[in-house]
């Protein structure tokens, strides 16, 4: 396994919750000399400076200031969250056993969550002398299980079963004497009185690289942490161009992006405006020479069900970066943005595939078309081909991750110069 893929695997394993994924990315940026900014403080940005900010613990924006006068922003957007289950308030259900009360976050495949060790991670808010403080928490052991009903009691289990999240999917934590122990454990781990929490279930199974040629990678949250890792790699390994490279990782994509820190918030717009203001540059002129890559995984042709793929536009795993198209703008790609991205991939020596939904299937959407209603720049939707999207353990390609990292390094090393509407020099 190459050192790059080892790094991807360790990133995936570190990201036990949306908070832990962003924390892991923060540590990588700190190691590479990026300075943290606070939204409530004044920003003193200098040429050659490297910066990042975090909002809500779950969204992050990093950028660099070029030495020369900046021409525009080269932006990528991917998402930090995944479908999972969130612990409710009054989270213990007591009785014959102690189970946890959880509710769905996003639209997951439910059956993969059963019969496998699970635990809880996220953040807790503890009381301090002067107010409250957020702390990361990971109950780093096999703590929970959602047991199936035996075939003898559900003879129709293999004929398709409608899971009820209120009754079928409550994780078992202990016998009846376990009552009250979760709160105690959280308090111990947090080191203070817990006044609030945002805690999510995660699967204990680590990421795996497998297949006859070790060509596949499986993990929780490949959608979209695989793209997060690739965009971050490309961002960190790029040469400085005349543009301002901007790495965005947003929370809340799986629930519509409308949160304090999601792609529908003012986080990106506000940040870009502050950068233009700090550099004394005309914001509208910068935006007119900017470009966004919205990176979120795509459905590969399924080995057992090729009929779900579009006949001419079904991507294969390890076939290259996927450009996603949708006439109704669920994906932002148009002919122009596809052409710019294909040009960059050609420079990077990276193969490109295309994805369309079958004309009779609505498919999904992503954060690009939400983000550009706030920051209106030309945008392309891309991703990596994967299987079992929104399972708690998904499968994608090893080589594809390297392809997207290379494509993003080329993207972030480039700047656009608009010569007329629809005509661009890519430098
Ligand atoms: Zn996604």
Coordinates of C-alpha atoms and ligand atoms in Angstrom, one line a residue:
X1 CA 0.0 0.0 0.0
X2 CA 1.4 3.4 -0.9
X3 CA 2.1 6.0 1.8
X4 CA -0.7 8.2 0.3
X5 CA -3.3 5.4 0.7
X6 CA -2.0 4.7 4.2
X7 CA -2.7 8.4 4.9
X8 CA -6.2 8.1 3.4
X9 CA -6.9 5.0 5.5
X10 CA -5.7 6.7 8.7
X11 CA -7.8 9.8 7.9
X12 CA -10.9 7.7 7.4
X13 CA -10.3 5.8 10.7
X14 CA -9.7 9.0 12.6
X15 CA -13.0 10.6 11.4
X16 CA -15.3 8.8 13.8
X17 CA -17.7 11.7 13.8
X18 CA -18.1 14.8 11.8
X19 CA -16.3 16.7 14.6
X20 CA -13.4 14.2 14.6
X21 CA -13.0 14.4 10.8
X22 CA -12.6 18.2 10.9
X23 CA -10.3 17.9 13.9
X24 CA -8.1 15.6 11.9
X25 CA -8.0 18.0 9.0
X26 CA -7.2 20.9 11.4
X27 CA -4.2 19.0 12.7
X28 CA -2.9 18.3 9.2
X29 CA -3.2 22.1 8.4
X30 CA -1.4 23.0 11.6
X31 CA 1.4 20.6 10.9
X32 CA 1.9 22.3 7.5
X33 CA 2.1 25.8 9.0
X34 CA -1.4 27.1 8.4
X35 CA -2.6 29.7 11.0
X36 CA -6.0 29.4 12.6
X37 CA -8.3 32.4 12.2
X38 CA -11.3 33.2 14.4
X39 CA -14.4 34.6 12.8
X40 CA -14.9 37.0 15.8
X41 CA -11.3 38.4 15.5
X42 CA -9.8 40.9 13.0
X43 CA -7.9 39.2 10.2
X44 CA -4.5 40.5 9.2
X45 CA -3.8 38.6 6.0
X46 CA -0.3 38.9 4.4
X47 CA 1.0 37.8 0.9
X48 CA 2.3 34.2 1.2
X49 CA 0.1 33.6 4.3
X50 CA -1.6 30.3 4.9
X51 CA -4.9 30.3 7.0
X52 CA -7.9 28.3 8.0
X53 CA -11.1 28.8 10.0
X54 CA -13.6 26.4 11.5
X55 CA -17.3 27.1 12.3
X56 CA -19.3 25.0 14.6
X57 CA -16.6 22.3 14.9
X58 CA -17.8 20.7 11.7
X59 CA -17.1 23.0 8.7
X60 CA -13.6 24.2 7.7
X61 CA -12.3 26.7 5.1
X62 CA -8.5 26.9 4.3
X63 CA -6.8 29.3 1.9
X64 CA -3.5 30.8 0.9
X65 CA -2.7 34.4 -0.2
X66 CA -0.5 34.6 -3.3
X67 CA 2.6 36.8 -3.3
X68 CA 1.3 38.6 -6.4
X69 CA -2.1 40.4 -6.8
X70 CA -4.8 37.8 -6.7
X71 CA -6.8 37.1 -9.9
X72 CA -9.7 35.0 -8.4
X73 CA -10.6 32.1 -6.2
X74 CA -10.1 28.5 -7.0
X75 CA -12.5 26.7 -4.7
X76 CA -13.3 23.1 -3.9
X77 CA -16.3 22.1 -1.7
X78 CA -16.8 18.6 -0.2
X79 CA -18.8 17.5 2.8
X80 CA -17.8 16.3 6.3
X81 CA -21.0 14.7 7.4
X82 CA -22.5 11.2 6.7
X83 CA -25.8 9.5 7.3
X84 CA -25.8 8.1 10.8
X85 CA -27.9 8.0 14.0
X86 CA -27.8 10.9 16.5
X87 CA -28.3 10.3 20.3
X88 CA -31.5 11.9 21.5
X89 CA -31.8 13.9 24.7
X90 CA -32.7 11.5 27.6
X91 CA -30.8 8.9 25.6
X92 CA -31.2 5.8 27.7
X93 CA -34.2 3.6 27.3
X94 CA -34.5 1.4 30.4
X95 CA -36.4 -1.9 30.9
X96 CA -35.3 -5.5 30.5
X97 CA -32.2 -4.0 28.8
X98 CA -30.7 -0.6 28.5
X99 CA -30.9 0.6 24.9
X100 CA -30.1 4.1 23.4
X101 CA -32.7 6.4 22.0
X102 CA -31.4 7.5 18.6
X103 CA -32.8 9.3 15.6
X104 CA -31.8 9.1 11.9
X105 CA -29.4 11.8 10.6
X106 CA -29.7 11.8 6.8
X107 CA -31.0 9.0 4.5
X108 CA -29.1 5.8 5.2
X109 CA -29.4 2.2 4.2
X110 CA -30.6 0.8 7.5
X111 CA -29.9 -2.9 7.3
X112 CA -26.0 -2.6 7.3
X113 CA -26.2 -1.1 10.8
X114 CA -27.4 -4.4 12.4
X115 CA -25.2 -7.0 14.0
X116 CA -21.9 -5.1 14.1
X117 CA -20.1 -3.4 17.0
X118 CA -20.9 0.3 17.2
X119 CA -19.9 3.2 19.5
X120 CA -20.6 6.9 20.0
X121 CA -18.5 9.9 19.1
X122 CA -19.0 13.6 18.7
X123 CA -18.8 16.6 21.0
X124 CA -20.1 17.4 24.5
X125 CA -20.6 20.8 25.9
X126 CA -19.4 21.1 29.5
X127 CA -19.9 23.7 32.2
X128 CA -16.9 25.8 33.0
X129 CA -16.3 28.5 35.6
X130 CA -17.1 31.2 33.1
X131 CA -19.6 29.5 30.8
X132 CA -19.5 26.5 28.5
X133 CA -16.8 24.7 26.5
X134 CA -17.0 22.2 23.6
X135 CA -14.9 19.0 24.0
X136 CA -14.5 16.1 21.6
X137 CA -15.6 12.7 22.9
X138 CA -15.1 9.2 21.5
X139 CA -16.1 6.2 23.5
X140 CA -13.3 4.2 21.9
X141 CA -14.5 0.7 22.5
X142 CA -17.1 -1.8 21.3
X143 CA -20.1 -0.4 23.2
X144 CA -23.3 -1.0 21.3
X145 CA -25.0 -3.5 18.9
X146 CA -28.3 -3.4 17.0
X147 CA -29.3 -7.1 17.0
X148 CA -31.4 -8.6 14.2
X149 CA -34.5 -10.6 14.9
X150 CA -33.8 -14.3 14.3
X151 CA -35.1 -15.9 11.0
X152 CA -37.3 -18.2 13.1
X153 CA -39.3 -15.2 14.4
X154 CA -39.3 -13.2 11.1
X155 CA -39.6 -15.8 8.4
X156 CA -40.0 -13.1 5.8
X157 CA -36.8 -11.4 6.7
X158 CA -35.2 -12.4 3.4
X159 CA -38.2 -11.2 1.3
X160 CA -37.6 -7.5 1.9
X161 CA -38.3 -6.0 5.3
X162 CA -39.5 -2.4 6.1
X163 CA -37.2 -1.3 8.9
X164 CA -38.9 1.0 11.5
X165 CA -36.3 3.3 13.0
X166 CA -38.4 3.8 16.1
X167 CA -38.5 0.1 17.0
X168 CA -36.0 -1.9 14.9
X169 CA -32.9 0.2 15.2
X170 CA -32.3 1.0 18.8
X171 CA -28.8 0.0 19.9
X172 CA -28.4 -2.3 22.9
X173 CA -25.9 -1.0 25.5
X174 CA -26.3 -3.3 28.6
X175 CA -28.5 -5.1 31.0
X176 CA -31.0 -3.3 33.2
X177 CA -28.3 -2.5 35.8
X178 CA -26.6 -0.3 33.1
X179 CA -29.2 2.5 33.7
X180 CA -27.5 5.8 34.3
X181 CA -24.1 4.6 33.2
X182 CA -23.9 6.4 29.8
X183 CA -24.3 9.9 31.4
X184 CA -21.6 8.9 34.0
X185 CA -19.2 7.7 31.3
X186 CA -19.7 10.9 29.2
X187 CA -19.1 13.1 32.2
X188 CA -15.9 11.1 33.0
X189 CA -14.6 11.3 29.4
X190 CA -15.5 15.0 29.1
X191 CA -14.0 16.0 32.4
X192 CA -16.9 18.1 33.6
X193 CA -20.7 18.5 33.9
X194 CA -22.3 17.9 30.5
X195 CA -24.9 20.5 29.6
X196 CA -25.4 19.5 26.0
X197 CA -24.2 17.0 23.4
X198 CA -24.0 16.2 19.7
X199 CA -23.1 12.5 19.6
X200 CA -23.4 10.1 16.7
X201 CA -23.2 6.3 16.2
X202 CA -20.2 5.0 14.3
X203 CA -19.2 1.5 13.1
X204 CA -16.1 0.1 14.8
X205 CA -14.9 -1.7 11.7
X206 CA -11.8 0.0 10.3
X207 CA -11.2 1.0 6.7
X208 CA -9.9 -1.9 4.5
X209 CA -8.0 -2.1 1.3
X210 CA -8.9 -5.3 -0.5
X211 CA -9.4 -7.2 -3.8
X212 CA -7.2 -9.4 -5.9
X213 CA -4.9 -6.5 -6.7
X214 CA -5.8 -4.5 -3.5
X215 CA -7.8 -2.2 -5.9
X216 CA -10.8 -1.5 -3.6
X217 CA -11.1 0.5 -0.4
X218 CA -14.0 0.1 2.0
X219 CA -14.8 2.3 5.0
X220 CA -17.5 4.3 6.7
X221 CA -18.2 7.6 5.2
X222 CA -16.2 7.3 1.9
X223 CA -19.1 9.6 0.8
X224 CA -17.7 12.1 1.2
X225 CA -14.5 11.8 3.2
X226 CA -12.7 10.3 0.3
X227 CA -13.3 13.5 -1.7
X228 CA -12.4 15.6 1.4
X229 CA -9.0 13.8 1.6
X230 CA -8.4 14.2 -2.1
X231 CA -9.2 17.9 -2.2
X232 CA -7.0 18.5 0.9
X233 CA -4.1 16.5 -0.6
X234 CA -4.5 18.5 -3.9
X235 CA -4.7 21.8 -1.9
X236 CA -1.6 21.0 0.2
X237 CA 0.5 19.7 -2.7
X238 CA -0.3 22.5 -5.2
X239 CA 2.0 25.2 -6.5
X240 CA 1.0 28.7 -5.8
X241 CA -0.6 30.3 -8.8
X242 CA -2.0 33.8 -9.3
X243 CA -5.4 32.7 -7.8
X244 CA -6.4 32.2 -4.1
X245 CA -6.8 28.5 -3.5
X246 CA -9.8 27.8 -1.2
X247 CA -10.5 24.4 0.4
X248 CA -14.0 24.2 1.8
X249 CA -15.4 21.2 3.8
X250 CA -19.0 21.7 4.8
X251 CA -21.2 20.0 7.3
X252 CA -25.0 19.3 6.9
X253 CA -24.9 18.1 3.2
X254 CA -26.9 15.0 4.1
X255 CA -29.7 17.0 5.6
X256 CA -30.0 19.8 3.0
X257 CA -27.1 22.1 3.9
X258 CA -29.3 24.6 5.8
X259 CA -27.4 24.9 9.1
X260 CA -25.2 27.5 10.8
X261 CA -22.1 26.1 9.0
X262 CA -23.6 24.3 5.9
X263 CA -23.2 25.1 2.3
X264 CA -26.4 27.2 2.4
X265 CA -25.0 29.4 5.2
X266 CA -23.1 32.6 4.8
X267 CA -19.8 30.9 5.7
X268 CA -18.2 30.8 2.3
X269 CA -19.6 34.1 1.0
X270 CA -18.5 35.9 4.2
X271 CA -15.1 34.4 4.2
X272 CA -14.4 35.3 0.6
X273 CA -15.6 38.8 1.2
X274 CA -13.3 39.2 4.2
X275 CA -10.4 38.0 2.1
X276 CA -11.1 40.5 -0.7
X277 CA -11.6 43.2 1.8
X278 CA -8.4 42.4 3.7
X279 CA -6.4 42.5 0.4
X280 CA -8.2 45.7 -0.8
X281 CA -9.4 44.0 -4.0
X282 CA -12.6 44.4 -5.9
X283 CA -14.7 41.4 -4.8
X284 CA -16.9 41.2 -7.8
X285 CA -13.9 41.2 -10.2
X286 CA -12.3 38.4 -8.2
X287 CA -15.5 36.3 -8.3
X288 CA -15.7 36.8 -12.1
X289 CA -12.4 34.9 -12.5
X290 CA -13.2 32.2 -9.9
X291 CA -14.2 28.6 -10.3
X292 CA -15.6 25.9 -8.0
X293 CA -15.2 22.1 -8.0
X294 CA -18.0 20.5 -6.0
X295 CA -16.6 17.1 -5.0
X296 CA -19.0 14.4 -3.8
X297 CA -19.0 10.7 -4.7
X298 CA -20.9 9.2 -7.6
X299 CA -22.6 5.8 -8.1
X300 CA -20.4 3.3 -9.9
X301 CA -22.0 0.6 -12.2
X302 CA -23.1 -2.0 -9.7
X303 CA -21.5 -5.5 -10.4
X304 CA -24.8 -7.3 -9.7
X305 CA -27.2 -4.6 -11.0
X306 CA -25.7 -2.9 -14.0
X307 CA -29.3 -2.0 -15.1
X308 CA -29.4 0.9 -12.7
X309 CA -26.7 2.8 -14.5
X310 CA -27.3 5.1 -17.5
X311 CA -26.4 3.1 -20.6
X312 CA -23.8 5.6 -21.8
X313 CA -22.7 7.4 -18.7
X314 CA -22.1 4.8 -16.0
X315 CA -18.7 5.1 -14.3
X316 CA -16.6 2.2 -13.2
X317 CA -14.4 2.0 -10.1
X318 CA -10.8 3.0 -10.8
X319 CA -11.8 4.4 -14.2
X320 CA -10.9 8.0 -13.3
X321 CA -12.6 11.1 -11.8
X322 CA -16.3 11.3 -12.6
X323 CA -17.9 14.5 -13.9
X324 CA -21.6 14.6 -13.0
X325 CA -24.2 16.0 -15.3
X326 CA -27.9 16.8 -14.7
X327 CA -30.1 18.9 -17.1
X328 CA -32.1 20.2 -14.1
X329 CA -29.1 21.6 -12.3
X330 CA -29.1 19.1 -9.4
X331 CA -25.4 19.0 -10.5
X332 CA -23.9 22.4 -11.5
X333 CA -21.8 21.1 -14.4
X334 CA -22.4 22.7 -17.8
X335 CA -20.5 22.4 -21.0
X336 CA -18.1 25.2 -20.1
X337 CA -17.3 24.0 -16.6
X338 CA -16.9 20.4 -17.8
X339 CA -14.5 21.6 -20.5
X340 CA -12.4 23.5 -18.0
X341 CA -12.2 20.5 -15.6
X342 CA -11.4 18.1 -18.5
X343 CA -8.6 20.5 -19.6
X344 CA -7.1 20.4 -16.1
X345 CA -7.4 16.6 -15.8
X346 CA -5.6 16.2 -19.2
X347 CA -2.7 18.4 -17.8
X348 CA -2.6 16.2 -14.7
X349 CA -2.7 13.0 -16.7
X350 CA -5.9 11.9 -15.0
X351 CA -8.7 10.0 -16.9
X352 CA -12.2 11.4 -16.7
X353 CA -15.5 9.6 -16.8
X354 CA -19.1 11.0 -16.9
X355 CA -22.2 10.3 -14.8
X356 CA -25.8 10.9 -15.6
X357 CA -28.8 9.4 -13.9
X358 CA -30.9 7.0 -15.9
X359 CA -33.6 9.2 -17.4
X360 CA -36.3 7.5 -15.2
X361 CA -34.4 7.8 -11.9
X362 CA -34.3 11.1 -10.0
X363 CA -30.9 10.4 -8.3
X364 CA -29.4 12.6 -5.6
X365 CA -28.1 16.1 -5.4
X366 CA -25.2 17.7 -3.6
X367 CA -23.7 20.9 -2.3
X368 CA -22.6 22.6 -5.5
X369 CA -26.0 23.9 -6.6
X370 CA -26.7 25.1 -3.0
X371 CA -23.3 26.8 -2.7
X372 CA -23.5 28.7 -6.0
X373 CA -26.8 30.4 -5.0
X374 CA -24.7 32.2 -2.3
X375 CA -21.4 32.5 -4.2
X376 CA -22.2 32.5 -7.9
X377 CA -19.1 31.2 -9.7
X378 CA -18.9 28.7 -12.5
X379 CA -18.9 25.2 -11.0
X380 CA -18.4 21.6 -11.9
X381 CA -19.7 18.6 -10.0
X382 CA -17.3 15.8 -9.8
X383 CA -16.8 12.7 -7.6
X384 CA -15.4 9.2 -7.4
X385 CA -17.2 6.1 -8.4
X386 CA -18.4 4.1 -5.4
X387 CA -20.8 1.3 -4.4
X388 CA -23.2 1.0 -1.5
X389 CA -23.6 4.8 -1.1
X390 CA -25.1 5.6 2.3
X391 CA -24.4 2.2 3.7
X392 CA -22.4 2.5 7.0
X393 CA -19.5 0.7 5.2
X394 CA -19.0 1.8 1.6
X395 CA -16.7 0.7 -1.3
X396 CA -14.7 2.7 -3.8
X397 CA -11.4 2.6 -5.7
X398 CA -7.8 3.1 -4.5
X399 CA -6.5 4.4 -7.8
X400 CA -9.4 6.8 -8.1
X401 CA -8.4 8.5 -4.9
X402 CA -4.9 9.1 -6.3
X403 CA -6.4 10.4 -9.6
X404 CA -8.6 13.0 -7.8
X405 CA -5.8 14.1 -5.5
X406 CA -3.6 14.7 -8.7
X407 CA -6.5 16.5 -10.5
X408 CA -7.0 18.8 -7.5
X409 CA -3.3 19.6 -7.2
X410 CA -3.4 20.7 -10.9
X411 CA -6.7 22.7 -10.2
X412 CA -5.2 24.5 -7.2
X413 CA -1.9 25.2 -9.1
X414 CA -4.0 27.0 -11.8
X415 CA -5.6 30.4 -12.3
X416 CA -8.3 31.5 -14.7
X417 CA -8.2 34.6 -16.9
X418 CA -11.4 35.6 -18.6
X419 CA -10.9 37.1 -22.0
X420 CA -14.6 37.4 -22.8
X421 CA -17.9 35.8 -21.6
X422 CA -17.3 32.1 -22.3
X423 CA -13.6 32.4 -23.1
X424 CA -11.0 31.5 -20.5
X425 CA -7.3 31.1 -20.4
X426 CA -6.3 28.5 -17.9
X427 CA -2.9 29.3 -16.6
Ligands
LIG1 ZN1 -22.1 12.9 -0.5

